Coordinates of C-alpha atoms in Angstrom, one line a residue:
X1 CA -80.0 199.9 57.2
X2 CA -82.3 197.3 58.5
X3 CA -84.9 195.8 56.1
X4 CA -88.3 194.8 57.7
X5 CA -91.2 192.5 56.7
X6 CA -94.6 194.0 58.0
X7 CA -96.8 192.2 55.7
X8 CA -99.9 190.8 57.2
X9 CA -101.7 187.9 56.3
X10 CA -105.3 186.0 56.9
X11 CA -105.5 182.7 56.6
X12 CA -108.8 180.5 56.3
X13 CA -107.5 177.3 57.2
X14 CA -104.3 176.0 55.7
X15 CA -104.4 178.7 53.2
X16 CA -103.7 182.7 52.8
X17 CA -107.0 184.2 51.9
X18 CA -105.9 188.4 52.3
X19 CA -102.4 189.7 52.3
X20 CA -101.9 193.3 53.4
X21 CA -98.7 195.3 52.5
X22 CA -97.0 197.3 54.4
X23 CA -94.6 200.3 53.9
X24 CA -92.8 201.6 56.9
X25 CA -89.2 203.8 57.8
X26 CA -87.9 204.2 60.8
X27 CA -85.1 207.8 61.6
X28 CA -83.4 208.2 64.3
X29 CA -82.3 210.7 66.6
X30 CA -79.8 212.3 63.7
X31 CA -82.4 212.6 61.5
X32 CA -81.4 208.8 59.4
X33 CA -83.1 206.6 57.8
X34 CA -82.2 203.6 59.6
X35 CA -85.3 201.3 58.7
X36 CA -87.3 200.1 56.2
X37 CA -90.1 198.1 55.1
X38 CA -90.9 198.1 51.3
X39 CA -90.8 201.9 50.4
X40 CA -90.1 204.3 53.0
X41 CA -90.7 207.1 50.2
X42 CA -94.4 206.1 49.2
X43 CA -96.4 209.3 49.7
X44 CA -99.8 209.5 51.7
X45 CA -101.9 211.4 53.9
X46 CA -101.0 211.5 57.7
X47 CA -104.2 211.8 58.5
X48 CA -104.3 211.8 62.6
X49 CA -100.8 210.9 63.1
X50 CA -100.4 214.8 62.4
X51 CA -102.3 216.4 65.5
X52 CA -99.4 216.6 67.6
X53 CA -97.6 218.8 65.5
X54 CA -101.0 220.7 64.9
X55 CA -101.7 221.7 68.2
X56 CA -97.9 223.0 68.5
X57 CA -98.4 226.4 67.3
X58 CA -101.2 227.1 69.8
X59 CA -98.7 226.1 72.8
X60 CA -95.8 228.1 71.0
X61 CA -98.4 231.4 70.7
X62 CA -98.7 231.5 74.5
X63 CA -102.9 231.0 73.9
X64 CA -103.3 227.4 74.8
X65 CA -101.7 228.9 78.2
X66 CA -104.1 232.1 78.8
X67 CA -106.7 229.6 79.0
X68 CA -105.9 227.9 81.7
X69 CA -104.9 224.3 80.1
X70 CA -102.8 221.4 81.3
X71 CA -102.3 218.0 80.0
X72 CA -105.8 216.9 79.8
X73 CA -107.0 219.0 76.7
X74 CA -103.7 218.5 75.5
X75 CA -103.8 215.1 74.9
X76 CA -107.2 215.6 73.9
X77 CA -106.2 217.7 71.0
X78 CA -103.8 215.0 70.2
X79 CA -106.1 212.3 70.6
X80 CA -108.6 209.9 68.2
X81 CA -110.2 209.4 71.2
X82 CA -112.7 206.6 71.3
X83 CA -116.3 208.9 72.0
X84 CA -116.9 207.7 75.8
X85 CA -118.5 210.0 78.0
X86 CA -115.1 211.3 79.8
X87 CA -114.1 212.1 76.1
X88 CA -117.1 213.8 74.8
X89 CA -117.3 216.2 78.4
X90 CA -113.9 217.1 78.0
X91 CA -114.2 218.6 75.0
X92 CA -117.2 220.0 75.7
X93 CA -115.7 221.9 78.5
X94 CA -113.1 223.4 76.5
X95 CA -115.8 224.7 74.5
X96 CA -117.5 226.0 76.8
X97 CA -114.1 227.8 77.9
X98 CA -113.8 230.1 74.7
X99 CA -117.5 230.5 74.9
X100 CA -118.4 228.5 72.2
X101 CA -120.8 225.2 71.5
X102 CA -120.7 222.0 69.9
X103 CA -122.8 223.4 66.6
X104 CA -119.1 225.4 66.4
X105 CA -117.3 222.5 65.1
X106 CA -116.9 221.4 61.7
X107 CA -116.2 218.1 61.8
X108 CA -119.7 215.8 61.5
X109 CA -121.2 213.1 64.1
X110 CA -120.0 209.8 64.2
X111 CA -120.6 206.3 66.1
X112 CA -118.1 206.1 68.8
X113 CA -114.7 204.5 68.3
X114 CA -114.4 202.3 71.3
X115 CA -117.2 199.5 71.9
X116 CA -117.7 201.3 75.7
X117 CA -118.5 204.2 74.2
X118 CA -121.1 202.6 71.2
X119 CA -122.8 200.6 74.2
X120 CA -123.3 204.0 77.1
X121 CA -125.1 205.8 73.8
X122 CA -127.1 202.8 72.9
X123 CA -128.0 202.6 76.9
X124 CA -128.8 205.7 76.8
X125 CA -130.7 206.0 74.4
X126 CA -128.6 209.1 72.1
X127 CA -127.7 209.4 68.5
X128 CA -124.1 210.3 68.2
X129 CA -123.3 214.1 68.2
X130 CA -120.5 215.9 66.8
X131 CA -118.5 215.7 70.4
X132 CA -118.4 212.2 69.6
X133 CA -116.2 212.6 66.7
X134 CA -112.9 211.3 67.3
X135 CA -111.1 214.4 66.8
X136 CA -113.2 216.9 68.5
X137 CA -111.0 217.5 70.6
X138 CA -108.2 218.4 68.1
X139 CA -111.1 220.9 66.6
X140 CA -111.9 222.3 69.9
X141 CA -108.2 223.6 69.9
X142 CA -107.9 224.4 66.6
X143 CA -111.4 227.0 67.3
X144 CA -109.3 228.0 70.8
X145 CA -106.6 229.3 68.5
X146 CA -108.1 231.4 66.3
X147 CA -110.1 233.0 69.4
X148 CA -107.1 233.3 71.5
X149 CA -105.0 234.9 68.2
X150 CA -108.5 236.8 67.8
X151 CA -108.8 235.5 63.9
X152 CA -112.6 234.3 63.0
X153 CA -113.7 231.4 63.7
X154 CA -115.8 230.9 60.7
X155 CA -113.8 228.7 58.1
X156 CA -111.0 227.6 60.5
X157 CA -110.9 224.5 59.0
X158 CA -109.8 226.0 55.8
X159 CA -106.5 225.5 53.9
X160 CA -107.0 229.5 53.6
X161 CA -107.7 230.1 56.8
X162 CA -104.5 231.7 59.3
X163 CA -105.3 228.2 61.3
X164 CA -104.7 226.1 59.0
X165 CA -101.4 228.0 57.6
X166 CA -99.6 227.1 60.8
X167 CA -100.5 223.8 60.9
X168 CA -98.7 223.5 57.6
X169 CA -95.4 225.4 58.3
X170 CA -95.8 222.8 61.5
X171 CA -95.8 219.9 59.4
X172 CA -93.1 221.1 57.3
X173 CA -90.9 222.3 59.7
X174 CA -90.8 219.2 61.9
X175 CA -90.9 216.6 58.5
X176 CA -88.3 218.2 57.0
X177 CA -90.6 218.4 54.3
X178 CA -91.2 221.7 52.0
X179 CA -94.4 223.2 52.1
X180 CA -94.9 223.3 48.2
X181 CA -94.0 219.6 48.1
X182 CA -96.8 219.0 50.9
X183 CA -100.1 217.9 49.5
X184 CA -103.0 219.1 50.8
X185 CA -107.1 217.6 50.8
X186 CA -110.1 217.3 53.5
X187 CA -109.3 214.9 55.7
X188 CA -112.5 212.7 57.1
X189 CA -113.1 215.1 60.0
X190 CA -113.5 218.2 57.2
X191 CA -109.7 220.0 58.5
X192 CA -106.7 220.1 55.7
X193 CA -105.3 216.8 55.7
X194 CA -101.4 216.7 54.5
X195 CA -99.5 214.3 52.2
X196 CA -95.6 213.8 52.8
X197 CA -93.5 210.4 52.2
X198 CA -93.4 207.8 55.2
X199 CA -89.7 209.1 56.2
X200 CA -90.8 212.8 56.3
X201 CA -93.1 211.7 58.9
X202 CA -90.7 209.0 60.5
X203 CA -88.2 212.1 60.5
X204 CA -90.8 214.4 62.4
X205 CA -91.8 211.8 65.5
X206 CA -88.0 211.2 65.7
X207 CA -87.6 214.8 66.1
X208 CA -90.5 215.2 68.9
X209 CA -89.0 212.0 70.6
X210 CA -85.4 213.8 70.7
X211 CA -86.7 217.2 71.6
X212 CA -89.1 215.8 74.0
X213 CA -86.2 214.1 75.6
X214 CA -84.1 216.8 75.3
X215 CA -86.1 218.9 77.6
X216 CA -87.5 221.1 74.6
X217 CA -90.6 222.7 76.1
X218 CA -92.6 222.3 73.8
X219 CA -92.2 218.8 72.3
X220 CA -91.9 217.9 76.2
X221 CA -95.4 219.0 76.6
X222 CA -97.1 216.9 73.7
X223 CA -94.8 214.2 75.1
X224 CA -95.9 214.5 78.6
X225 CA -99.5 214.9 78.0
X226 CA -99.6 211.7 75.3
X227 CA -97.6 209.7 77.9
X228 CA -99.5 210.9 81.1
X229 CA -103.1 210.3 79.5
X230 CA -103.2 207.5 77.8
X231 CA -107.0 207.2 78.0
X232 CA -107.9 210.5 76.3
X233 CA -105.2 209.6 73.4
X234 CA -107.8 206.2 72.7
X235 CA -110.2 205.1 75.0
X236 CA -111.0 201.7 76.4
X237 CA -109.6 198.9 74.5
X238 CA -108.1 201.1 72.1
X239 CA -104.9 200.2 70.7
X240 CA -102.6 203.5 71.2
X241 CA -103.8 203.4 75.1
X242 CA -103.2 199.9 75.1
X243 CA -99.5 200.9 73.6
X244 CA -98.7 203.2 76.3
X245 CA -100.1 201.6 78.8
X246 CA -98.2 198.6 78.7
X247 CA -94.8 200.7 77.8
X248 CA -95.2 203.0 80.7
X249 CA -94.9 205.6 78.7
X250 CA -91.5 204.5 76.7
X251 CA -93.5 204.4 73.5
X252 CA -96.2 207.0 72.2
X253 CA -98.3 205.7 69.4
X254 CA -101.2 207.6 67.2
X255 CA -103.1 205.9 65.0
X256 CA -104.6 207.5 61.3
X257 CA -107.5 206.3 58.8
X258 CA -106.4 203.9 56.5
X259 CA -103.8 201.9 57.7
X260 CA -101.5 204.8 58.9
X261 CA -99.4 204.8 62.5
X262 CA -96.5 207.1 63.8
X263 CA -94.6 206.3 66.6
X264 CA -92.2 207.8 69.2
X265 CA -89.3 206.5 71.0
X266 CA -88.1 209.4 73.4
X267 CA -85.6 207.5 75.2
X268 CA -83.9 206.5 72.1
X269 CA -84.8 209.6 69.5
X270 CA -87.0 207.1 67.2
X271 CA -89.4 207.5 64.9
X272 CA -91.6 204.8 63.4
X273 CA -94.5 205.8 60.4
X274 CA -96.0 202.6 58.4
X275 CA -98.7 203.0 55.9
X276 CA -100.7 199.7 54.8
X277 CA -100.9 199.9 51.6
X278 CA -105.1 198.9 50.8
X279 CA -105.8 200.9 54.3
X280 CA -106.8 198.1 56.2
X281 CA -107.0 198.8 60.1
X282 CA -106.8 195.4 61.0
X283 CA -103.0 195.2 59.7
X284 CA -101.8 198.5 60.6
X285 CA -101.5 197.2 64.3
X286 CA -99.5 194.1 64.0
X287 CA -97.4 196.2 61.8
X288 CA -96.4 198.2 64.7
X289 CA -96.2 195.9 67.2
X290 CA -94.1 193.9 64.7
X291 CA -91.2 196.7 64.0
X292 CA -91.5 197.5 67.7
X293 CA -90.1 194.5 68.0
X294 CA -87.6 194.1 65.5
X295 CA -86.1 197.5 66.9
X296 CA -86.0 195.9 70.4
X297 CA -88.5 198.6 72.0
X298 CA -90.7 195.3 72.5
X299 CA -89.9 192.0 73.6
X300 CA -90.3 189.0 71.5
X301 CA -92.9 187.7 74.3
X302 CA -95.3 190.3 74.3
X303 CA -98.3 191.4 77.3
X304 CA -101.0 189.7 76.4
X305 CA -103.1 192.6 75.6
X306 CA -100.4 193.1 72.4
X307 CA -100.0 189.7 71.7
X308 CA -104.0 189.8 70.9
X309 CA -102.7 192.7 68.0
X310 CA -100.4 190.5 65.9
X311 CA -102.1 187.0 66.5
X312 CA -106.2 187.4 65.8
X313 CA -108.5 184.2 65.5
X314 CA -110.8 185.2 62.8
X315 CA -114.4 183.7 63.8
X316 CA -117.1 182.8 61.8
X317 CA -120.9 183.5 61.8
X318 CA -121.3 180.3 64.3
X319 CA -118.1 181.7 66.8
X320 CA -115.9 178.4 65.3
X321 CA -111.8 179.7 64.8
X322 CA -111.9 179.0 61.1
X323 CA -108.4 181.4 60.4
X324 CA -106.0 183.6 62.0
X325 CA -104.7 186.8 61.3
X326 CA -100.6 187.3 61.9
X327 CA -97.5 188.3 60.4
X328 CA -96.2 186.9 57.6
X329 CA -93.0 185.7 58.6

């Protein structure tokens, strides 16, 4: 068992000002806890990290297919994408393919994730819309299943509705994880979020990086689609793109709210979750980077685009470098 040390610290000066805990585990192919950082047990809410598993019993009912899909609004369903335009039409479109409109999602309007996407609205003039919201796209599929299933549409974001019932047996099945012991709430995007421990969700991305690898069709797909489309996963500067990007592929990353990631390994059957504990975005990604690396799925001298993840200057009001942010040890 390999113990980790994720914490993350900001220094102002010669002295730590904020220190950020982290709790990660790390399974393998088998199904192991092989990793650890702190408590690999600690319970939270998945958040985002769970759409890939969410969007599996649309592709397992044959109705993701009758539409006509492909990789694109798969990884769009997977995707906290980052609001730019190529985001916000493609979700639009598969609207538009089960004949319904933007006012059909639940989730609310907010500012675009990536800085690209803040600036084009503010060029052009636009308030955010609800197309904007980082998981539209998950939403757009969710409404595609229950038309293709022909269930109502109204309430699909309900715990109650049949929706939302298969996204739960989805989380379960692939964490290992009964569904009585998973804990349910609204996540920020008004869909049932779920609660599990760190290595139930280690456990499940271990299983889609095996199964993927494996040739499993359906893990293959989410696989293929996360590794082919890096762009529509994040968006422009965004750190899962940026992930993928620079591993060709070798590692898929998705990040949640509050300092939660999950990551894939297919060519080695891994699976990575790490929760900071106060929720603090700016942590969560050195984190990863940081236990990529101890498992030897990074190198120690990292692209500089993920080098600019786990060593930050931290800038004050007059742009002078009066701190850093890094890993601890």
């Amino acid at each position: 068992m390999k113990s980790l040390e994720l914490d993350v610290v900001v220094t102002r000066g010669a002295v730590v000002e904020s220190r950020h805990r982290v709790h990660a585990a790390v399974v393998d192919e088998h199904g192991t806890l092989t990793g650890l950082a702190r408590d690999p047990t600690y319970v939270t809410a998945w958040r985002s990290c769970a759409k890939p598993f969410q969007v599996m019993p649309f592709l397992e009912s044959g109705g993701f297919d009758s539409l006509g899909w492909g990789d694109n609004q798969l990884a769009l369903a997977c995707a906290s994408h980052g609001g730019e335009p190529e985001h916000v039409a493609l979700a639009e479109a598969m609207l538009n393919a089960i004949g319904m409109e933007e006012g059909d999602l639940a989730c609310g309007p907010h500012e675009p994730l990536s800085a690209r996407g803040i600036r084009i609205l503010r060029d052009q003039g636009e308030h955010p819309r609800r197309l904007h919201n980082n998981c539209s796209g998950k939403h757009a599929a969710m409404l595609a299943r229950a038309h293709t299933a022909g269930w109502h549409a109204y309430g699909y974001e309900r715990e109650e509705h049949p929706v939302q019932r298969c996204c739960l047996e989805a989380i379960a099945k692939w964490s290992g994880v009964q569904p009585s012991s998973i804990g349910r709430a609204v996540d920020g995007c008004g869909v049932v979020v779920f609660s599990l421990p760190l290595d139930g969700m280690a456990r499940a991305y271990a299983s889609l990086a095996r199964d993927a690898r494996d040739g499993q069709e359906v893990p293959a797909r989410v696989v293929h689609a996360m590794q082919t489309r890096p762009f529509l996963i994040g968006g422009t500067d965004r750190f899962d793109t940026i992930l993928i990007e620079e591993t060709n592929g070798d590692v898929i990353a998705k990040v949640g709210a509050e300092g939660v990631h999950s990551v894939a390994v297919p060519t080695r059957g891994l699976g990575v979750a790490i929760k900071v504990e106060d929720g603090a975005q700016r942590a969560q990604f050195a984190a990863v980077v940081r236990v990529l690396q101890c498992l030897d799925v990074l190198p120690a001298r990292l692209p500089a685009r993920l080098e600019e993840f786990v060593h930050r200057p931290i800038r004050n009001t007059r742009h002078e470098v009066v701190g850093e942010l890094r890993l601890e040890h």
